[in-house]
C-alpha positions as a LaTeX table, in Angstrom:
\begin{tabular}{lrrr}
\hline
Residue & $x$ (\AA) & $y$ (\AA) & $z$ (\AA) \\
\hline
Met1 & 77.26 & 39.79 & 55.66 \\
Leu2 & 74.04 & 38.26 & 57.02 \\
Glu3 & 75.79 & 37.05 & 60.17 \\
Lys4 & 77.19 & 40.55 & 60.74 \\
Cys5 & 73.72 & 42.10 & 60.29 \\
Leu6 & 72.14 & 39.64 & 62.71 \\
Ala7 & 74.88 & 40.24 & 65.29 \\
Trp8 & 74.36 & 44.02 & 64.97 \\
Arg9 & 70.57 & 43.66 & 65.33 \\
Lys10 & 71.03 & 41.67 & 68.53 \\
Glu11 & 73.63 & 44.07 & 69.98 \\
Phe12 & 71.63 & 47.18 & 69.00 \\
Gly13 & 68.29 & 45.72 & 70.11 \\
Ala14 & 66.74 & 46.47 & 66.72 \\
Asp15 & 63.83 & 44.08 & 67.27 \\
Ser16 & 62.61 & 46.03 & 70.30 \\
Val17 & 63.56 & 49.60 & 69.31 \\
Val18 & 60.09 & 50.28 & 67.85 \\
Glu19 & 58.59 & 50.08 & 71.36 \\
Glu20 & 61.05 & 52.50 & 73.00 \\
Asp21 & 60.27 & 56.09 & 73.98 \\
Leu22 & 63.44 & 57.88 & 72.91 \\
Gly23 & 62.19 & 61.36 & 73.76 \\
Phe24 & 61.80 & 62.70 & 70.24 \\
Lys25 & 58.04 & 63.27 & 70.10 \\
Gln26 & 58.69 & 66.79 & 68.75 \\
Leu27 & 60.41 & 65.24 & 65.72 \\
Glu28 & 57.63 & 62.75 & 64.90 \\
Gly29 & 56.00 & 63.67 & 61.61 \\
Val30 & 58.50 & 66.50 & 61.08 \\
Val31 & 62.04 & 65.14 & 60.64 \\
Ala32 & 61.66 & 61.48 & 59.62 \\
Tyr33 & 58.43 & 59.57 & 59.27 \\
Met34 & 56.68 & 56.87 & 57.28 \\
Gln35 & 53.71 & 58.04 & 55.23 \\
Gly36 & 51.92 & 56.32 & 52.38 \\
Phe37 & 53.10 & 54.04 & 49.60 \\
Asp38 & 54.40 & 54.49 & 46.06 \\
Arg39 & 52.65 & 53.01 & 43.00 \\
Glu40 & 54.34 & 49.64 & 43.47 \\
Gly41 & 53.37 & 49.46 & 47.14 \\
His42 & 56.71 & 50.45 & 48.72 \\
Pro43 & 56.29 & 52.29 & 52.04 \\
Val44 & 57.66 & 55.85 & 51.78 \\
Cys45 & 59.93 & 57.36 & 54.43 \\
Tyr46 & 60.20 & 61.15 & 54.38 \\
Asn47 & 63.24 & 62.94 & 55.82 \\
Ala48 & 63.32 & 66.71 & 56.33 \\
Tyr49 & 66.23 & 68.04 & 58.35 \\
Gly50 & 65.55 & 71.77 & 57.86 \\
Val51 & 64.27 & 72.04 & 61.44 \\
Phe52 & 67.89 & 71.72 & 62.58 \\
Lys53 & 68.85 & 75.10 & 61.15 \\
Asp54 & 67.52 & 76.33 & 64.51 \\
Lys55 & 70.64 & 76.19 & 66.73 \\
Glu56 & 68.63 & 75.48 & 69.88 \\
Met57 & 66.90 & 72.49 & 68.27 \\
Tyr58 & 70.23 & 71.30 & 66.86 \\
Glu59 & 71.86 & 71.42 & 70.32 \\
Lys60 & 68.88 & 69.67 & 71.90 \\
Val61 & 69.18 & 66.75 & 69.48 \\
Phe62 & 72.89 & 66.63 & 68.55 \\
Gly63 & 74.56 & 68.57 & 71.39 \\
Asp64 & 76.78 & 65.71 & 72.56 \\
Glu65 & 77.65 & 62.11 & 71.71 \\
Glu66 & 74.91 & 60.66 & 73.93 \\
Lys67 & 72.25 & 62.78 & 72.21 \\
Leu68 & 73.60 & 61.84 & 68.78 \\
Gln69 & 73.45 & 58.14 & 69.65 \\
Arg70 & 69.87 & 58.51 & 70.90 \\
Phe71 & 68.94 & 60.29 & 67.64 \\
Leu72 & 70.51 & 57.48 & 65.60 \\
Arg73 & 68.51 & 54.98 & 67.63 \\
Trp74 & 65.35 & 56.99 & 66.93 \\
Arg75 & 66.19 & 57.08 & 63.21 \\
Val76 & 66.55 & 53.28 & 63.22 \\
Gln77 & 63.18 & 53.15 & 65.01 \\
Val78 & 61.56 & 55.04 & 62.11 \\
Leu79 & 63.16 & 52.65 & 59.59 \\
Glu80 & 62.03 & 49.61 & 61.58 \\
Arg81 & 58.45 & 50.93 & 61.50 \\
Gly82 & 58.74 & 51.01 & 57.72 \\
Ile83 & 60.16 & 47.51 & 57.62 \\
Asn84 & 57.14 & 46.31 & 59.60 \\
Leu85 & 55.01 & 47.40 & 56.61 \\
Leu86 & 56.88 & 45.12 & 54.19 \\
His87 & 55.65 & 41.73 & 52.95 \\
Phe88 & 58.86 & 39.71 & 52.32 \\
Lys89 & 57.06 & 37.23 & 50.08 \\
Pro90 & 58.15 & 36.19 & 46.58 \\
Gly91 & 57.00 & 38.96 & 44.26 \\
Gly92 & 56.01 & 41.11 & 47.24 \\
Val93 & 57.33 & 44.46 & 48.36 \\
Asn94 & 60.57 & 44.06 & 50.31 \\
Ser95 & 62.09 & 47.54 & 50.32 \\
Ile96 & 61.15 & 51.14 & 51.09 \\
Ile97 & 61.48 & 54.50 & 49.37 \\
Gln98 & 63.50 & 57.26 & 51.09 \\
Val99 & 62.60 & 60.86 & 50.21 \\
Thr100 & 64.91 & 63.53 & 51.65 \\
Asp101 & 64.00 & 67.21 & 51.60 \\
Met102 & 67.29 & 69.13 & 51.50 \\
Lys103 & 65.63 & 72.56 & 51.81 \\
Asp104 & 67.05 & 74.59 & 54.70 \\
Met105 & 69.17 & 71.63 & 55.81 \\
Pro106 & 72.21 & 72.91 & 57.73 \\
Lys107 & 74.65 & 70.78 & 55.73 \\
Arg108 & 77.81 & 71.37 & 57.71 \\
Glu109 & 76.21 & 70.74 & 61.09 \\
Leu110 & 74.39 & 67.59 & 60.00 \\
Arg111 & 77.28 & 66.03 & 58.12 \\
Val112 & 78.36 & 63.89 & 61.09 \\
Ala113 & 74.84 & 62.66 & 61.83 \\
Ser114 & 74.08 & 62.06 & 58.15 \\
Asn115 & 77.27 & 60.04 & 57.71 \\
His116 & 76.43 & 57.95 & 60.79 \\
Ile117 & 72.91 & 57.27 & 59.52 \\
Leu118 & 74.11 & 56.41 & 56.02 \\
Ser119 & 76.80 & 54.03 & 57.31 \\
Leu120 & 74.43 & 52.41 & 59.76 \\
Phe121 & 71.78 & 51.80 & 57.07 \\
Gln122 & 74.25 & 50.60 & 54.42 \\
Asp123 & 75.98 & 48.22 & 56.81 \\
Asn124 & 72.91 & 46.80 & 58.54 \\
Tyr125 & 69.99 & 47.15 & 56.13 \\
Pro126 & 71.40 & 45.97 & 52.78 \\
Glu127 & 69.08 & 46.47 & 49.81 \\
Met128 & 66.30 & 47.69 & 52.11 \\
Val129 & 65.95 & 50.98 & 50.24 \\
Ala130 & 64.37 & 50.59 & 46.78 \\
Arg131 & 65.03 & 54.21 & 45.81 \\
Lys132 & 66.37 & 57.34 & 47.44 \\
Val133 & 65.01 & 60.67 & 46.23 \\
Ser134 & 66.53 & 63.99 & 47.30 \\
Lys135 & 64.94 & 67.29 & 46.50 \\
\hline
\end{tabular}
């Protein structure tokens, strides 16, 4: 599993994705972002996909396969920023908290993107999420 993760990181360019400008400035701090820490010191990643109920915004971000792939890359970028906040020392914090706001989320339209994100994280970031909270 570790070899597969390392091969994916190299192929995807995960180590350099944090520095890329993927053209999603309008989503920063709105759709997915790192903010604060829980009581145990885990960085907290907030996800709020309600903005995509607007068809124009949805088309701008998910309108075709290329846009979807760029969004997935941006979503990995947000996760990598959170990983940069971790300690990876014995007894230290080595996972993050994911909080997802389901309010106004266009479920049908985001199913494909959500499944891609979930698969990508499960396959390539094992045990990186301490808890996932949906509200």
